């Protein structure tokens, strides 16, 4: 309706009526052209204003998504502090996320199993791979949060874009140039700063639970690689599959995998157990809910905001992780860890912006 109003506005603004000659003078033709240009400019201005509003909404959604994911991680840390096993936390999140994903699909009339018809099995195999990779990566991250500080686990896990670039080059044939290689190498330096290995910084930097720190870091790195593989599979699947279908596959495979792992390690310490208090049940529900809404907000934000600048908002997870770690768990980082976090975030943001700028330049060249 707004387009119709804009289209008719030139005639109204210039006072055209039934007495206006169809073949008028040069002045009349000039007036018509001026009116058309003015109407086109009005439409352009309105479209530009809408684009800016949408971009702002996208940035807000991505910032809220980062807050949601960071809150999800903080809930995992709270359960870990209460000696709740990481596999049970993974199971709880998967049940909540699967349930919310199925309800979302039901509400919008989306098939939760994905597309049907010719070629659907090939897509579903990719969805199964995406769900399995994402579920395994999430389980590794949850384990890392139980062994490391919240900020350190989040920072190491956020090396995912480096591995995404490497896997995309190998699996999707995307360019992986000198800039990406240098940024990846510098990012690895950031990991060294976060972990502070004794062979580099000396024994005075060794934390009380140095073994847990290294096991957590290894899990976070494996989780980042697994998440990067899931990202490449999503790229391979394309936009023909609704984002909620990915959420359903992720939740289902995460539930199945965590159940199998719990019963396979039933003799471990601590043993398999359910939440034993209202507090634990509440926090467990929050883990799944914040993860689900964080994912939904991220999907919407990516649709509205440019991918390059959007990476800046996505990395706010790290900022929130530091704030939650300090305020909720008393995990005050030293300057070396902060420097490592800055290096890692800076490199991943630089890689994202570089890829975005390169894609825009390629589109401009094609248009010419």
Coordinates of N, CA, C and O in Angstrom, one line a residue, residues 229-357:
X229 N 32.7 -27.7 11.0 CA 32.2 -28.6 10.1 C 30.7 -28.5 9.9 O 30.2 -28.6 8.8
X230 N 30.0 -28.3 11.0 CA 28.5 -28.1 10.9 C 28.2 -26.9 10.1 O 27.2 -26.9 9.3
X231 N 29.0 -25.8 10.3 CA 28.7 -24.6 9.5 C 28.9 -24.9 8.0 O 28.1 -24.4 7.2
X232 N 29.9 -25.6 7.6 CA 30.1 -25.9 6.2 C 29.0 -26.8 5.7 O 28.6 -26.6 4.5
X233 N 28.5 -27.7 6.5 CA 27.4 -28.5 6.0 C 26.1 -27.7 5.8 O 25.4 -27.8 4.8
X234 N 25.9 -26.7 6.7 CA 24.8 -25.8 6.5 C 24.9 -25.0 5.2 O 24.0 -24.8 4.4
X235 N 26.1 -24.6 4.9 CA 26.4 -23.9 3.6 C 26.1 -24.8 2.5 O 25.6 -24.3 1.4
X236 N 26.5 -26.0 2.6 CA 26.2 -27.0 1.5 C 24.8 -27.2 1.3 O 24.3 -27.3 0.2
X237 N 24.0 -27.3 2.4 CA 22.6 -27.6 2.3 C 21.9 -26.4 1.6 O 21.0 -26.5 0.8
X238 N 22.3 -25.2 1.9 CA 21.8 -24.0 1.3 C 20.6 -23.5 2.1 O 20.2 -23.9 3.2
X239 N 19.9 -22.5 1.5 CA 18.7 -21.9 2.1 C 17.4 -22.5 1.9 O 16.4 -22.0 2.3
X240 N 17.4 -23.7 1.2 CA 16.2 -24.4 0.9 C 15.6 -25.1 2.1 O 14.4 -25.5 2.1
X241 N 16.3 -25.2 3.2 CA 15.9 -25.9 4.4 C 15.7 -24.8 5.5 O 16.6 -24.0 5.8
X242 N 14.5 -24.8 6.1 CA 14.2 -23.8 7.2 C 15.2 -24.0 8.4 O 15.6 -25.1 8.7
X243 N 15.5 -22.9 9.0 CA 16.5 -23.0 10.1 C 16.0 -23.8 11.3 O 16.8 -24.4 12.0
X244 N 14.7 -23.9 11.5 CA 14.1 -24.7 12.6 C 14.3 -26.2 12.3 O 14.4 -27.0 13.3
X245 N 14.4 -26.6 11.1 CA 14.7 -28.0 10.8 C 16.1 -28.3 11.3 O 16.3 -29.4 11.9
X246 N 17.0 -27.4 11.1 CA 18.4 -27.6 11.6 C 18.3 -27.8 13.1 O 19.1 -28.6 13.7
X247 N 17.5 -26.9 13.8 CA 17.4 -27.0 15.3 C 16.9 -28.3 15.7 O 17.3 -28.9 16.7
X248 N 15.9 -28.8 15.0 CA 15.3 -30.1 15.4 C 16.3 -31.3 15.2 O 16.4 -32.1 16.1
X249 N 17.0 -31.3 14.1 CA 18.0 -32.3 13.9 C 19.1 -32.3 15.0 O 19.5 -33.3 15.5
X250 N 19.5 -31.1 15.3 CA 20.5 -30.9 16.3 C 20.0 -31.4 17.6 O 20.8 -32.1 18.3
X251 N 18.8 -31.0 18.0 CA 18.3 -31.4 19.3 C 18.1 -32.9 19.4 O 18.4 -33.5 20.4
X252 N 17.6 -33.5 18.3 CA 17.3 -34.9 18.4 C 18.6 -35.7 18.5 O 18.8 -36.6 19.3
X253 N 19.6 -35.4 17.6 CA 20.9 -36.1 17.6 C 21.7 -35.9 18.9 O 22.4 -36.7 19.4
X254 N 21.6 -34.7 19.5 CA 22.2 -34.4 20.7 C 21.6 -35.2 21.8 O 22.3 -35.7 22.7
X255 N 20.3 -35.3 21.8 CA 19.6 -36.1 22.8 C 20.0 -37.6 22.8 O 20.3 -38.2 23.8
X256 N 20.0 -38.1 21.5 CA 20.4 -39.5 21.4 C 21.8 -39.7 21.8 O 22.2 -40.7 22.5
X257 N 22.7 -38.9 21.3 CA 24.1 -39.0 21.6 C 24.5 -38.9 23.1 O 25.2 -39.7 23.6
X258 N 23.9 -37.9 23.7 CA 24.2 -37.8 25.2 C 23.6 -38.9 26.0 O 24.2 -39.3 27.0
X259 N 22.4 -39.4 25.6 CA 21.8 -40.6 26.3 C 22.8 -41.8 26.2 O 23.0 -42.5 27.1
X260 N 23.2 -42.1 24.9 CA 24.1 -43.2 24.7 C 25.4 -43.0 25.5 O 25.9 -44.0 26.1
X261 N 26.0 -41.8 25.6 CA 27.2 -41.6 26.3 C 27.0 -41.7 27.8 O 27.9 -42.2 28.5
X262 N 25.9 -41.3 28.3 CA 25.6 -41.4 29.7 C 25.5 -42.8 30.2 O 26.1 -43.2 31.2
X263 N 24.8 -43.7 29.4 CA 24.7 -45.1 29.8 C 26.0 -45.8 29.5 O 26.2 -46.8 30.2
X264 N 26.7 -45.4 28.5 CA 28.0 -46.1 28.2 C 29.0 -45.8 29.4 O 29.8 -46.7 29.7
X265 N 28.9 -44.7 30.0 CA 29.8 -44.4 31.1 C 29.0 -44.4 32.5 O 29.3 -43.5 33.3
X266 N 28.1 -45.3 32.6 CA 27.3 -45.3 33.9 C 28.1 -45.6 35.1 O 27.7 -45.3 36.2
X267 N 29.3 -46.2 35.0 CA 30.1 -46.4 36.1 C 31.1 -45.3 36.5 O 31.9 -45.4 37.4
X268 N 30.9 -44.2 35.8 CA 31.9 -43.0 36.0 C 31.5 -42.3 37.3 O 30.5 -42.6 37.9
X269 N 32.4 -41.4 37.7 CA 32.1 -40.5 38.8 C 32.2 -39.1 38.4 O 33.1 -38.7 37.8
X270 N 31.2 -38.3 38.7 CA 29.9 -38.7 39.4 C 29.0 -39.5 38.5 O 29.1 -39.5 37.3
X271 N 28.1 -40.3 39.2 CA 27.2 -41.1 38.4 C 26.1 -40.3 37.7 O 26.0 -39.1 37.9
X272 N 25.4 -41.0 36.8 CA 24.3 -40.4 36.0 C 23.2 -40.0 37.0 O 22.9 -40.8 37.9
X273 N 22.8 -38.8 36.9 CA 21.7 -38.3 37.9 C 20.9 -37.2 37.2 O 21.3 -36.6 36.3
X274 N 19.7 -37.1 37.8 CA 18.7 -36.1 37.3 C 18.8 -34.9 38.3 O 19.4 -35.0 39.4
X275 N 18.3 -33.7 37.9 CA 18.3 -32.6 38.8 C 17.7 -32.9 40.1 O 16.6 -33.5 40.1
X276 N 18.3 -32.5 41.2 CA 17.8 -32.9 42.5 C 17.1 -31.8 43.3 O 16.7 -32.0 44.4
X277 N 16.9 -30.6 42.7 CA 16.3 -29.5 43.4 C 15.6 -28.6 42.4 O 15.8 -28.7 41.1
X278 N 14.8 -27.7 42.9 CA 14.1 -26.7 42.0 C 15.1 -25.9 41.3 O 14.9 -25.5 40.1
X279 N 16.1 -25.5 42.0 CA 17.2 -24.7 41.4 C 17.8 -25.4 40.2 O 17.9 -24.8 39.1
X280 N 18.2 -26.6 40.3 CA 18.8 -27.4 39.2 C 17.8 -27.5 38.1 O 18.2 -27.4 36.9
X281 N 16.6 -27.8 38.3 CA 15.6 -28.0 37.3 C 15.4 -26.6 36.5 O 15.3 -26.6 35.3
X282 N 15.4 -25.6 37.3 CA 15.2 -24.2 36.7 C 16.3 -23.9 35.8 O 16.2 -23.4 34.6
X283 N 17.5 -24.0 36.3 CA 18.7 -23.7 35.5 C 18.9 -24.6 34.3 O 19.2 -24.1 33.2
X284 N 18.5 -25.9 34.5 CA 18.6 -26.8 33.3 C 17.6 -26.3 32.2 O 17.9 -26.3 31.0
X285 N 16.4 -25.9 32.6 CA 15.5 -25.4 31.6 C 16.0 -24.1 31.0 O 15.8 -23.9 29.7
X286 N 16.6 -23.3 31.7 CA 17.2 -22.1 31.2 C 18.3 -22.3 30.2 O 18.4 -21.6 29.2
X287 N 19.1 -23.4 30.4 CA 20.1 -23.8 29.4 C 19.5 -24.0 28.0 O 20.0 -23.4 27.0
X288 N 18.5 -24.8 28.0 CA 17.8 -25.0 26.7 C 17.1 -23.9 26.1 O 17.2 -23.6 24.9
X289 N 16.4 -23.1 27.0 CA 15.6 -22.0 26.5 C 16.4 -20.9 25.9 O 16.2 -20.3 24.8
X290 N 17.5 -20.5 26.7 CA 18.4 -19.4 26.2 C 19.1 -19.8 24.9 O 19.4 -19.0 24.0
X291 N 19.5 -21.1 24.8 CA 20.1 -21.6 23.6 C 19.2 -21.5 22.4 O 19.6 -21.1 21.3
X292 N 18.0 -21.9 22.6 CA 17.0 -21.9 21.5 C 16.7 -20.4 21.1 O 16.7 -20.1 19.9
X293 N 16.4 -19.6 22.0 CA 16.1 -18.2 21.6 C 17.3 -17.5 21.1 O 17.2 -16.6 20.2
X294 N 18.5 -17.8 21.6 CA 19.7 -17.2 21.0 C 19.9 -17.6 19.6 O 20.2 -16.8 18.7
X295 N 19.6 -18.9 19.3 CA 19.7 -19.3 17.9 C 18.6 -18.7 17.0 O 18.9 -18.3 15.9
X296 N 17.4 -18.5 17.5 CA 16.4 -17.9 16.7 C 16.7 -16.4 16.4 O 16.5 -15.9 15.3
X297 N 17.2 -15.7 17.4 CA 17.6 -14.3 17.3 C 18.8 -14.2 16.3 O 18.8 -13.2 15.5
X298 N 19.7 -15.1 16.4 CA 20.8 -15.1 15.5 C 20.4 -15.3 14.0 O 20.9 -14.6 13.1
X299 N 19.5 -16.2 13.8 CA 19.0 -16.5 12.4 C 18.4 -15.2 11.9 O 18.6 -14.9 10.7
X300 N 17.5 -14.6 12.7 CA 16.8 -13.4 12.2 C 17.8 -12.2 12.0 O 17.7 -11.5 11.1
X301 N 18.8 -12.1 12.9 CA 19.8 -11.0 12.8 C 20.6 -11.2 11.5 O 20.9 -10.2 10.9
X302 N 21.0 -12.4 11.2 CA 21.8 -12.7 10.0 C 21.0 -12.3 8.7 O 21.6 -12.0 7.7
X303 N 19.7 -12.4 8.8 CA 18.8 -12.1 7.7 C 18.7 -10.6 7.4 O 18.6 -10.1 6.3
X304 N 18.9 -9.8 8.5 CA 18.7 -8.4 8.4 C 20.0 -7.6 8.3 O 20.0 -6.5 7.7
X305 N 21.0 -8.0 9.0 CA 22.2 -7.3 9.1 C 23.3 -7.8 8.1 O 23.3 -9.0 7.8
X306 N 24.1 -7.0 7.6 CA 25.2 -7.4 6.7 C 26.1 -8.4 7.5 O 26.4 -8.2 8.6
X307 N 26.6 -9.4 6.7 CA 27.3 -10.5 7.4 C 28.6 -10.0 8.0 O 29.0 -10.4 9.1
X308 N 29.3 -9.1 7.3 CA 30.6 -8.6 7.8 C 30.5 -7.9 9.1 O 31.1 -8.3 10.1
X309 N 29.8 -6.7 9.2 CA 29.6 -6.0 10.4 C 28.9 -6.9 11.5 O 29.1 -6.7 12.7
X310 N 28.1 -7.8 11.0 CA 27.4 -8.7 12.0 C 28.3 -9.5 12.8 O 28.0 -9.9 13.9
X311 N 29.5 -9.8 12.3 CA 30.5 -10.6 13.1 C 30.9 -9.9 14.3 O 31.3 -10.5 15.3
X312 N 30.9 -8.5 14.2 CA 31.3 -7.8 15.4 C 30.3 -8.0 16.6 O 30.7 -8.2 17.7
X313 N 29.0 -8.0 16.2 CA 28.0 -8.2 17.2 C 28.0 -9.7 17.7 O 27.8 -10.0 18.9
X314 N 28.3 -10.6 16.8 CA 28.4 -12.0 17.2 C 29.4 -12.3 18.2 O 29.3 -13.1 19.1
X315 N 30.5 -11.6 18.2 CA 31.6 -11.8 19.1 C 31.4 -11.1 20.5 O 32.3 -11.2 21.3
X316 N 30.2 -10.5 20.6 CA 29.9 -10.0 21.9 C 29.7 -11.1 23.0 O 29.7 -10.8 24.2
X317 N 29.5 -12.3 22.5 CA 29.5 -13.5 23.4 C 30.7 -13.4 24.3 O 30.6 -13.7 25.5
X318 N 31.9 -13.1 23.8 CA 33.1 -13.1 24.6 C 33.0 -12.1 25.7 O 33.4 -12.3 26.8
X319 N 32.5 -10.9 25.3 CA 32.4 -9.8 26.3 C 31.5 -10.2 27.4 O 31.8 -10.0 28.6
X320 N 30.3 -10.7 27.0 CA 29.4 -11.2 28.1 C 30.0 -12.3 28.9 O 29.7 -12.4 30.1
X321 N 30.7 -13.2 28.3 CA 31.3 -14.3 29.1 C 32.3 -13.8 30.1 O 32.3 -14.2 31.3
X322 N 33.1 -12.7 29.8 CA 34.0 -12.1 30.7 C 33.2 -11.5 31.9 O 33.6 -11.6 33.0
X323 N 32.2 -10.8 31.5 CA 31.4 -10.1 32.5 C 30.7 -11.1 33.5 O 30.7 -10.9 34.7
X324 N 30.1 -12.1 32.9 CA 29.4 -13.1 33.8 C 30.5 -13.9 34.6 O 30.2 -14.2 35.8
X325 N 31.6 -14.2 34.0 CA 32.6 -14.9 34.8 C 33.1 -14.1 36.0 O 33.3 -14.6 37.1
X326 N 33.3 -12.8 35.8 CA 33.7 -11.9 36.9 C 32.7 -11.7 37.9 O 32.9 -11.8 39.1
X327 N 31.4 -11.3 37.5 CA 30.4 -10.9 38.4 C 29.7 -12.1 39.1 O 29.3 -12.0 40.3
X328 N 29.5 -13.2 38.4 CA 28.8 -14.4 38.9 C 29.7 -15.4 39.6 O 29.3 -16.1 40.5
X329 N 30.9 -15.6 39.1 CA 31.7 -16.7 39.5 C 33.1 -16.3 40.1 O 33.9 -17.2 40.4
X330 N 33.3 -15.0 40.1 CA 34.6 -14.5 40.7 C 35.8 -14.9 39.9 O 36.9 -15.0 40.4
X331 N 35.6 -15.1 38.6 CA 36.7 -15.5 37.7 C 37.4 -14.3 37.1 O 37.0 -13.9 36.0
X332 N 38.3 -13.7 37.8 CA 38.9 -12.5 37.3 C 40.1 -12.8 36.4 O 41.1 -13.4 36.9
X333 N 40.1 -12.5 35.1 CA 41.2 -12.9 34.3 C 42.5 -12.0 34.5 O 42.3 -10.8 34.9
X334 N 43.6 -12.5 34.2 CA 44.8 -11.7 34.2 C 45.0 -11.0 32.8 O 44.3 -11.3 31.9
X335 N 46.0 -10.1 32.7 CA 46.1 -9.4 31.5 C 46.6 -10.2 30.3 O 46.2 -9.9 29.2
X336 N 47.2 -11.4 30.6 CA 47.6 -12.2 29.5 C 46.4 -12.9 28.8 O 46.3 -13.0 27.6
X337 N 45.5 -13.3 29.7 CA 44.3 -13.9 29.1 C 43.5 -12.9 28.3 O 42.9 -13.2 27.3
X338 N 43.4 -11.7 28.8 CA 42.6 -10.6 28.1 C 43.3 -10.3 26.8 O 42.6 -10.2 25.8
X339 N 44.6 -10.3 26.8 CA 45.4 -10.1 25.5 C 45.1 -11.2 24.6 O 44.9 -10.9 23.3
X340 N 45.1 -12.4 25.0 CA 44.8 -13.6 24.1 C 43.4 -13.5 23.6 O 43.2 -13.8 22.4
X341 N 42.4 -13.1 24.4 CA 41.0 -12.9 23.9 C 40.9 -11.8 22.9 O 40.3 -12.0 21.9
X342 N 41.6 -10.7 23.1 CA 41.6 -9.6 22.1 C 42.2 -10.1 20.8 O 41.7 -9.8 19.7
X343 N 43.3 -10.9 20.8 CA 43.9 -11.4 19.6 C 43.0 -12.3 18.9 O 42.8 -12.2 17.6
X344 N 42.4 -13.3 19.6 CA 41.5 -14.2 18.9 C 40.3 -13.5 18.3 O 39.9 -13.8 17.2
X345 N 39.6 -12.7 19.1 CA 38.4 -12.0 18.6 C 38.8 -11.1 17.4 O 38.1 -11.0 16.4
X346 N 39.9 -10.4 17.6 CA 40.4 -9.5 16.5 C 40.6 -10.3 15.2 O 40.2 -9.8 14.1
X347 N 41.2 -11.4 15.3 CA 41.5 -12.2 14.1 C 40.2 -12.8 13.4 O 40.1 -12.7 12.2
X348 N 39.3 -13.3 14.3 CA 38.1 -13.8 13.7 C 37.2 -12.7 13.1 O 36.6 -12.9 12.0
X349 N 37.2 -11.6 13.7 CA 36.4 -10.5 13.1 C 37.1 -10.0 11.8 O 36.4 -9.7 10.8
X350 N 38.4 -9.9 11.8 CA 39.1 -9.5 10.6 C 38.9 -10.4 9.5 O 38.7 -10.0 8.3
X351 N 38.9 -11.7 9.7 CA 38.6 -12.7 8.7 C 37.2 -12.6 8.2 O 36.9 -12.6 6.9
X352 N 36.2 -12.3 9.1 CA 34.8 -12.2 8.6 C 34.7 -10.9 7.8 O 34.0 -10.9 6.7
X353 N 35.2 -9.8 8.2 CA 35.1 -8.6 7.5 C 35.9 -8.7 6.1 O 35.4 -8.2 5.1
X354 N 37.0 -9.3 6.1 CA 37.8 -9.5 4.9 C 36.9 -10.3 3.8 O 36.9 -10.0 2.7
X355 N 36.3 -11.4 4.3 CA 35.5 -12.2 3.4 C 34.3 -11.4 2.9 O 33.9 -11.5 1.7
X356 N 33.7 -10.6 3.8 CA 32.5 -9.8 3.4 C 32.9 -8.7 2.3 O 32.2 -8.5 1.3
X357 N 34.0 -8.0 2.6 CA 34.5 -7.0 1.7 C 34.8 -7.6 0.3 O 34.5 -7.1 -0.7

